[in-house]
Tab-separated table of N, CA and C and ligand atoms in Angstrom:
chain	number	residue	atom	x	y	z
A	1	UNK	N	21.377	26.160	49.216
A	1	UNK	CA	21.632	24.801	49.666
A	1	UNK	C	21.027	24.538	51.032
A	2	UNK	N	20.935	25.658	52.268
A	2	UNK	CA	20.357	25.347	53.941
A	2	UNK	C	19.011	25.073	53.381
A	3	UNK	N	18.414	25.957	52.536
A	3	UNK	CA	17.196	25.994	52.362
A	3	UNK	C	16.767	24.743	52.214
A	4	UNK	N	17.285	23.814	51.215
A	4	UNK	CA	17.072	22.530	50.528
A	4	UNK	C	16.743	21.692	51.564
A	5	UNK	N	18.141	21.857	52.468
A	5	UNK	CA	18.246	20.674	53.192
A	5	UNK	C	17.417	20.716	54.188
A	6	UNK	N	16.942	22.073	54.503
A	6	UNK	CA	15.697	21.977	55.717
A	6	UNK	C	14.390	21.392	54.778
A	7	UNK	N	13.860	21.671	53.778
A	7	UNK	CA	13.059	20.970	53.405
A	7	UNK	C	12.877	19.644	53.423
A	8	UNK	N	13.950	18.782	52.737
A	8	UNK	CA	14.215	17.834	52.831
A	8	UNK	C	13.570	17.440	54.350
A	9	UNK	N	14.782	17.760	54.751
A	9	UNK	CA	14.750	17.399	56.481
A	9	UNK	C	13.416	17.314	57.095
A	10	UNK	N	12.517	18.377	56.807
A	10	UNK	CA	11.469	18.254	57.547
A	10	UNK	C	10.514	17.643	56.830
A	11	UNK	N	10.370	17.292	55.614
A	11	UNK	CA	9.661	16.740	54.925
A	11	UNK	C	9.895	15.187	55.174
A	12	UNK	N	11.262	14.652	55.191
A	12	UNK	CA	11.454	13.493	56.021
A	12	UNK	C	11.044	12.898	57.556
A	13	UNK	N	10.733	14.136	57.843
A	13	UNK	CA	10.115	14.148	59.340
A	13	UNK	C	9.050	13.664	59.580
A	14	UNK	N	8.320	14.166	59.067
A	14	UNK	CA	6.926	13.860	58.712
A	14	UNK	C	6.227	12.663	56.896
A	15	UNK	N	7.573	12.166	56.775
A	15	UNK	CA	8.017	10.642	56.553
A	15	UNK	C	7.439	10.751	54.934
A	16	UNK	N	7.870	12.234	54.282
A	16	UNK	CA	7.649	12.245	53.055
A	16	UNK	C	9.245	12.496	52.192
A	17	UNK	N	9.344	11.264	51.608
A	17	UNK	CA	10.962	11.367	50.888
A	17	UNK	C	10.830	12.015	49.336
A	18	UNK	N	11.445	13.205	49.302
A	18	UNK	CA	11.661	13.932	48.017
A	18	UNK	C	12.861	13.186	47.328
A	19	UNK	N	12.569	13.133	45.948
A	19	UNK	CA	13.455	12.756	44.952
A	19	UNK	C	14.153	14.448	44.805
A	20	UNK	N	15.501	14.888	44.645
A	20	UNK	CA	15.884	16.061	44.188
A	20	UNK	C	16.688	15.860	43.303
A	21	UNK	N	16.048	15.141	42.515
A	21	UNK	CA	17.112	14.352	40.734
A	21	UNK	C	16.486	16.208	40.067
A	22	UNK	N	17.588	16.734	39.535
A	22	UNK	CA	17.359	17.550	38.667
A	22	UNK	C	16.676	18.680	39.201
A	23	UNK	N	16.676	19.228	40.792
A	23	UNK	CA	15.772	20.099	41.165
A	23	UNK	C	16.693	21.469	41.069
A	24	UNK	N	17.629	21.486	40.754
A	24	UNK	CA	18.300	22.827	40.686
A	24	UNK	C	18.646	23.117	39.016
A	25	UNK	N	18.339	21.934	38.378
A	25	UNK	CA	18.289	22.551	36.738
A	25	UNK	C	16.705	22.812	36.216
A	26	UNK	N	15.843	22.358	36.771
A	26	UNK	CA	14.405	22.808	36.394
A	26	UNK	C	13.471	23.988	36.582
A	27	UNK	N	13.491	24.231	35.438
A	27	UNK	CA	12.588	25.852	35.626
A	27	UNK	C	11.154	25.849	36.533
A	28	UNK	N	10.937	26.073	37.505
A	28	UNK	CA	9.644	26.498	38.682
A	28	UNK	C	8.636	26.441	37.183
A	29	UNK	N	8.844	27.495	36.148
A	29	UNK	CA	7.456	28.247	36.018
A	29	UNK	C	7.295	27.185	34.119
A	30	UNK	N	8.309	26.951	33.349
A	30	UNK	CA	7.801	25.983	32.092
A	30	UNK	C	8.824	24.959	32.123
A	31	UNK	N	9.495	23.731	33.449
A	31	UNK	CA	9.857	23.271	33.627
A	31	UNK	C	10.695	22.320	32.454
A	32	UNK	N	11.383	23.555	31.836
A	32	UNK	CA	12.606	23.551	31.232
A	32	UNK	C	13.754	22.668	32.203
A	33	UNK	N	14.250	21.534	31.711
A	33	UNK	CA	15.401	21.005	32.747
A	33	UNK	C	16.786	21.056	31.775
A	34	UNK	N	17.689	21.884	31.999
A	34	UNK	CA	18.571	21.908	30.926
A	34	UNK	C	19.844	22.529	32.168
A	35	UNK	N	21.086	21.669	32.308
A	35	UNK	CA	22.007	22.056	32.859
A	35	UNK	C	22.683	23.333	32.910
A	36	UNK	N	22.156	24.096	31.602
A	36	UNK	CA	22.718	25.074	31.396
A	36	UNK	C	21.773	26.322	31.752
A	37	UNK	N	20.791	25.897	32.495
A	37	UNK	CA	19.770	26.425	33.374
A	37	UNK	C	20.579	27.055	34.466
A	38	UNK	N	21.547	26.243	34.432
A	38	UNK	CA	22.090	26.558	36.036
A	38	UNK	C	23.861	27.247	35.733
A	39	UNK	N	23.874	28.344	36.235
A	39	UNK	CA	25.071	29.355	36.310
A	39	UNK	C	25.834	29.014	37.806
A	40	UNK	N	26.128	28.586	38.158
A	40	UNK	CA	27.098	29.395	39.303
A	40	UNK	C	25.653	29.295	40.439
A	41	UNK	N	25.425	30.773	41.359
A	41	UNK	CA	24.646	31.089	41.793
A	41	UNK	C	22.975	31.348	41.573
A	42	UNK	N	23.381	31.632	40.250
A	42	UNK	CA	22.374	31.759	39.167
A	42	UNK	C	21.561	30.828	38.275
A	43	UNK	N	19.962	31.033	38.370
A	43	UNK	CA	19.370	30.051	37.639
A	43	UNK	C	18.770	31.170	37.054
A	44	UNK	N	19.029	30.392	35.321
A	44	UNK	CA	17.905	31.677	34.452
A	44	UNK	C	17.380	30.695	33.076
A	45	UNK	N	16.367	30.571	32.903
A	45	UNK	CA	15.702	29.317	32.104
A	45	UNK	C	16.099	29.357	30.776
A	46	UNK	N	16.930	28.700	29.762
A	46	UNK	CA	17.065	29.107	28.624
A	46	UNK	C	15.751	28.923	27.389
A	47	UNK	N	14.947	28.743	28.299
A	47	UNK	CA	13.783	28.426	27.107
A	47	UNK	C	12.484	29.770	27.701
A	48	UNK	N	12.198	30.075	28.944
A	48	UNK	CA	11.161	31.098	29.047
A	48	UNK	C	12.044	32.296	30.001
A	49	UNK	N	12.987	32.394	29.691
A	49	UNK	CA	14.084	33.496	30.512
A	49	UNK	C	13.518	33.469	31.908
A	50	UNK	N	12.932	32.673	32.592
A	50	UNK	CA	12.952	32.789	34.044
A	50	UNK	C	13.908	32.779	35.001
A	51	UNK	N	13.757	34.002	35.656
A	51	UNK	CA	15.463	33.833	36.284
A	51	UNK	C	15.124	34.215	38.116
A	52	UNK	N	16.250	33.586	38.891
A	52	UNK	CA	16.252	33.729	40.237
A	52	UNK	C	17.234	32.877	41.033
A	53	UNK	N	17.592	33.178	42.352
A	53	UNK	CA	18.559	32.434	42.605
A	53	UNK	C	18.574	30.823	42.967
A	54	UNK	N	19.616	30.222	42.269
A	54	UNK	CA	19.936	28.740	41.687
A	54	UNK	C	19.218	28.230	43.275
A	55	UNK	N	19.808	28.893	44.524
A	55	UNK	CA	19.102	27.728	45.616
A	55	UNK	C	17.744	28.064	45.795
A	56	UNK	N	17.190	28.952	45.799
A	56	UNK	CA	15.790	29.369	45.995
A	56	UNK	C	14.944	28.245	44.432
A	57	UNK	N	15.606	28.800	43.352
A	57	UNK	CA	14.574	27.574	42.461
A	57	UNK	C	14.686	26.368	42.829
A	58	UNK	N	15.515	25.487	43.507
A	58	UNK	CA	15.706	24.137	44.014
A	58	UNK	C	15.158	24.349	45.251
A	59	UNK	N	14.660	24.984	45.858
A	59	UNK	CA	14.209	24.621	47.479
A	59	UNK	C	12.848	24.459	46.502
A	60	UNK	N	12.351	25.598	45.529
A	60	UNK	CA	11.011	25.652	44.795
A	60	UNK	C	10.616	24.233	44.321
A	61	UNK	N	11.838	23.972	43.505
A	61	UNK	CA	11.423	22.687	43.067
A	61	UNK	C	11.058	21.653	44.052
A	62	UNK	N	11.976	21.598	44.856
A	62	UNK	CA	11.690	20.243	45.898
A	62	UNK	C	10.465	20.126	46.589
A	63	UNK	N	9.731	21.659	46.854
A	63	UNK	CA	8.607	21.783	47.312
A	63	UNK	C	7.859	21.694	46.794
A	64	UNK	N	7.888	21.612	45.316
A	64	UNK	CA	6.521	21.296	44.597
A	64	UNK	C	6.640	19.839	44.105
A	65	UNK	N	7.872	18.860	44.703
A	65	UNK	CA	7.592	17.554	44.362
A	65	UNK	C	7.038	16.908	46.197
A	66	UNK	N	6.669	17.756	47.072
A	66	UNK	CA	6.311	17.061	47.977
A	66	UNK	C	4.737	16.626	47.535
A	67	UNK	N	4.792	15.665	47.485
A	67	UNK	CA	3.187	14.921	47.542
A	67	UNK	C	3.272	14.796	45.713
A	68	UNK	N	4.250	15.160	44.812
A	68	UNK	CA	4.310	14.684	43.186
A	68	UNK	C	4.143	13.342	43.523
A	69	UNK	N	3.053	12.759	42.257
A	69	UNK	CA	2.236	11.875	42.640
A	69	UNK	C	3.318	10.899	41.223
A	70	UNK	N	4.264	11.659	40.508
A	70	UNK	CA	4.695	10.982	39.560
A	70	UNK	C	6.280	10.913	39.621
A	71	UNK	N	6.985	11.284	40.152
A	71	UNK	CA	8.194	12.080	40.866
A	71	UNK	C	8.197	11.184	42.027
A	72	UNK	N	8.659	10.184	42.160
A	72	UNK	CA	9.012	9.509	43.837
A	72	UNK	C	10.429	9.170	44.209
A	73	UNK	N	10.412	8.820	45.326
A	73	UNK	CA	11.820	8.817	46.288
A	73	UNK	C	12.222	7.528	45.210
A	74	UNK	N	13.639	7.463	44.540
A	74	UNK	CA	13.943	6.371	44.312
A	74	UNK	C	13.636	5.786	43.116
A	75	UNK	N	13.518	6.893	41.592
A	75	UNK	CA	13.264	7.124	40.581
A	75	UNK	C	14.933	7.190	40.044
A	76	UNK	N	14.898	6.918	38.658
A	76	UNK	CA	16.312	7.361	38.555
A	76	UNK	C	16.150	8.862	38.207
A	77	UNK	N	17.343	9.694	38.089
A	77	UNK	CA	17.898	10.885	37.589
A	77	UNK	C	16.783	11.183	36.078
A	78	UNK	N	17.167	9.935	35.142
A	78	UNK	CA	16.596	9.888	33.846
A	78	UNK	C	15.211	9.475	33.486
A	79	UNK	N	14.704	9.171	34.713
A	79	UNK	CA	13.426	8.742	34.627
A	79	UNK	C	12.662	10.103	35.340
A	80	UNK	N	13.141	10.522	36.086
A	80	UNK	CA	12.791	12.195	36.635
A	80	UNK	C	12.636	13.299	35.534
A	81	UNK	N	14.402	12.966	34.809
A	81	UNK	CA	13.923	13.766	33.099
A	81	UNK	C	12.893	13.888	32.712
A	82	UNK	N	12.630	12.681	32.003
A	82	UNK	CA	11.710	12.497	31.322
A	82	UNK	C	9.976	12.783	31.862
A	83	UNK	N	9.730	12.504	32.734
A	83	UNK	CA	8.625	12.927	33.335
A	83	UNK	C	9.005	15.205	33.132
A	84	UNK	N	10.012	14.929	33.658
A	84	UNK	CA	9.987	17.000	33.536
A	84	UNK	C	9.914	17.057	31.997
A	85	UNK	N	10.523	16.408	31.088
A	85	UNK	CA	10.513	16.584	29.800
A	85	UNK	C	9.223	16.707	29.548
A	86	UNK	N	8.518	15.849	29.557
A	86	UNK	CA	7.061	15.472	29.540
A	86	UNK	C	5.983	16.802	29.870
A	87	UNK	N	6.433	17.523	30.828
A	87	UNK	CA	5.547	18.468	31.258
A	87	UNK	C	6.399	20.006	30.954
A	88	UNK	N	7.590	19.597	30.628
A	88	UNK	CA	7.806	21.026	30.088
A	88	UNK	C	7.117	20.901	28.164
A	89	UNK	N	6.775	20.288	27.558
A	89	UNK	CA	5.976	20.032	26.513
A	89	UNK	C	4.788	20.483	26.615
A	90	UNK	N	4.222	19.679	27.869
A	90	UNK	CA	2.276	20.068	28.248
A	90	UNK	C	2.526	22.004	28.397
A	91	UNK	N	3.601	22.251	29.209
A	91	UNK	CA	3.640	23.513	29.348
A	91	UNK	C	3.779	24.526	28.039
A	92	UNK	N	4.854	23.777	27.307
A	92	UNK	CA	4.912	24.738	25.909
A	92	UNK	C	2.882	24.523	24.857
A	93	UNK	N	2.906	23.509	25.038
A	93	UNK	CA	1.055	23.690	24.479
A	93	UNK	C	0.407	24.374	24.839
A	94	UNK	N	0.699	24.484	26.018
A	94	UNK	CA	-0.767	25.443	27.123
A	94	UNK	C	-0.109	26.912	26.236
A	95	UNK	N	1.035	27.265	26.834
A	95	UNK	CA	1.636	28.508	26.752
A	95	UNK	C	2.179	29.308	25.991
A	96	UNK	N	2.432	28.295	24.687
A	96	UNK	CA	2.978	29.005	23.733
A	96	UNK	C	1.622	29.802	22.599
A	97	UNK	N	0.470	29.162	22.818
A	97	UNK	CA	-0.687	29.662	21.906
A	97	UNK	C	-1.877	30.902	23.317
A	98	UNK	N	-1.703	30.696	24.584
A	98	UNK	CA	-2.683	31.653	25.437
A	98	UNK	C	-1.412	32.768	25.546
A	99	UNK	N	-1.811	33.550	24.954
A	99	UNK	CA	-0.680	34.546	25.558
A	99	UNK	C	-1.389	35.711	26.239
A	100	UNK	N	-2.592	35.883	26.511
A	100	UNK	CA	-3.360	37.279	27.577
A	100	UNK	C	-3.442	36.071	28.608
A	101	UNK	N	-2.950	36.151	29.795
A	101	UNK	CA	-3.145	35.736	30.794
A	101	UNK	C	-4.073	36.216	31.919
A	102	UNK	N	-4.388	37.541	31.430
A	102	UNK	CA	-4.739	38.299	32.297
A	102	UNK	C	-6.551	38.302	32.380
A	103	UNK	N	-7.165	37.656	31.134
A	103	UNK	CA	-8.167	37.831	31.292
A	103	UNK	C	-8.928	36.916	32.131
A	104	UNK	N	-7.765	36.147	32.945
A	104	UNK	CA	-8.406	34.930	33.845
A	104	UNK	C	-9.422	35.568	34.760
A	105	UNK	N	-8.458	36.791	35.348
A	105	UNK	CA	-9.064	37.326	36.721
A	105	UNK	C	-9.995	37.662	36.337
A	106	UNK	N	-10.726	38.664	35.413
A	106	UNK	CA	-11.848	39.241	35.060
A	106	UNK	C	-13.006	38.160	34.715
A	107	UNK	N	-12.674	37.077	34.629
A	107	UNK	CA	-13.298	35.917	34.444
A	107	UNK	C	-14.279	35.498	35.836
A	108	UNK	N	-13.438	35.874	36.707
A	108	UNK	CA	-13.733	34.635	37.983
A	108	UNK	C	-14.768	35.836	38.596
A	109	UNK	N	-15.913	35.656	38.431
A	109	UNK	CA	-17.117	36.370	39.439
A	109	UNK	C	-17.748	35.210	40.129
A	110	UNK	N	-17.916	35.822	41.894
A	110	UNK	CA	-18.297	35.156	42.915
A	110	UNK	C	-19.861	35.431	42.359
A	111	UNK	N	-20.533	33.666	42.601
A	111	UNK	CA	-21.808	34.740	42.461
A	111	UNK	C	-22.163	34.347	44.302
A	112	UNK	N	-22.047	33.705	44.964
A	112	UNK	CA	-22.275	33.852	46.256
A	112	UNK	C	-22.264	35.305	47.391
A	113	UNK	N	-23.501	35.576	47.055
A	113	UNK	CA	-23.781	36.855	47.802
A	113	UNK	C	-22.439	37.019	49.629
A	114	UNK	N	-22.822	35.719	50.278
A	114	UNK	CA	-22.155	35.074	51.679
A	114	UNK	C	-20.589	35.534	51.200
A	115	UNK	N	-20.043	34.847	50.507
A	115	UNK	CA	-18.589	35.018	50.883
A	115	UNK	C	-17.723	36.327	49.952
A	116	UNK	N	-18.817	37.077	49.256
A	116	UNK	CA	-18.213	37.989	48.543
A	116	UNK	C	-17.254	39.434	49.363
A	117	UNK	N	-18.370	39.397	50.510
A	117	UNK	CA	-17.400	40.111	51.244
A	117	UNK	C	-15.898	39.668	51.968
A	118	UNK	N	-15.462	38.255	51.805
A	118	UNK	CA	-14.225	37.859	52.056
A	118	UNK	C	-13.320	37.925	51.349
A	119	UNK	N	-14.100	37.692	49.867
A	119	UNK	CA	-13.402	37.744	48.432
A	119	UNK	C	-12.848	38.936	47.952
A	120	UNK	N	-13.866	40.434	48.314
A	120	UNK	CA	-13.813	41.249	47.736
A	120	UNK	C	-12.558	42.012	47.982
A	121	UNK	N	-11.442	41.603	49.061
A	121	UNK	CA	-10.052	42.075	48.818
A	121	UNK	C	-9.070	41.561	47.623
A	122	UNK	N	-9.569	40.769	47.189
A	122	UNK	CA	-8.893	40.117	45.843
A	122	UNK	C	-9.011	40.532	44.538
A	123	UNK	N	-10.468	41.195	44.815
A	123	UNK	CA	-10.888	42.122	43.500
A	123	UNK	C	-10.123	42.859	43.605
A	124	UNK	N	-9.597	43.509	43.091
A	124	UNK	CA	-8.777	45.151	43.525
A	124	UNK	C	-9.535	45.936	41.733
A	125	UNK	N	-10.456	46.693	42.597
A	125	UNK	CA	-10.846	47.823	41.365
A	125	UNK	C	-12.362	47.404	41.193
A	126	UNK	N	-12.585	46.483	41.916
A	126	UNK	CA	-14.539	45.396	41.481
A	126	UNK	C	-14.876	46.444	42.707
A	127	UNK	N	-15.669	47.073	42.556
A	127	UNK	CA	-16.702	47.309	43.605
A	127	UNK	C	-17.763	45.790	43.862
A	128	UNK	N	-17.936	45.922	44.674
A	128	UNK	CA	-18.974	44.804	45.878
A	128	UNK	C	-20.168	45.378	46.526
A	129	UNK	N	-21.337	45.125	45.388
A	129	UNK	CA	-22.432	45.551	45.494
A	129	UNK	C	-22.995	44.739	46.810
A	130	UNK	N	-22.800	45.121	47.657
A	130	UNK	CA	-23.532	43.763	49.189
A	130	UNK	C	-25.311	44.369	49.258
A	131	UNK	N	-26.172	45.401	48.442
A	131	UNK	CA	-27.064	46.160	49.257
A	131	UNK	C	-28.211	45.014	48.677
A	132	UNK	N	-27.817	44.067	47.918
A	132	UNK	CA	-28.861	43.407	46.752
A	132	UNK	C	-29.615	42.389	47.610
B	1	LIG	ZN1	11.362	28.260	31.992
């Protein structure tokens, strides 16, 4: 809950108003919004078992509606739903058919000779041919 409210707070500061309709029942990672998301202390997603504590996923959430371009101060509760409804759907499309996630990284080659040596701590296991 401190967590929240410093966000809030400082995000108001700098004169950006968060809507927090539903930010402690929505899953961070396939934005599942289901009351029963939320335990006690405990948040654990009943649709992609994501689990962590209930105020830490609501400080999460609130921080990823700063600058939500669809999510504004002064939305109702049910109109917030529905927009999360909306994208916990886009999320089950993406996610329910890619299931190797992993072959993203092996994907992404720098070809920029210049910044490979900045990059090349991100590789972990790429050797960084620089002699070319
Ligand atoms: Zn989830």
């Amino acid at each position: 809950g401190y967590l929240q409210e410093r966000i809030r707070y400082k995000a108001k500061k700098h004169g950006i108003e968060v809507n927090p309709a539903h930010s402690s029942r929505e899953c961070p990672r396939c934005h599942c919004t289901d009351k029963k998301n939320r335990r006690g202390d405990v948040f654990k997603c009943s649709y992609c078992g994501y689990h962590e504590h209930a105020d830490l996923v609501a400080a999460l959430n609130i921080l990823g509606r700063l600058g939500d371009k669809e999510i504004r101060k002064g939305m109702s509760p049910s109109r917030v739903k529905a927009v999360l409804d909306g994208r916990h759907v886009g999320w089950k499309l993406l996610n329910d058919t890619v299931t190797d996630r992993t072959s993203d990284e092996a994907r992404v080659v720098d070809e920029s000779p210049r910044s490979a040596s900045s990059k090349s701590e991100l590789r972990s296991g790429v050797q960084v041919c620089t002699a070319s």
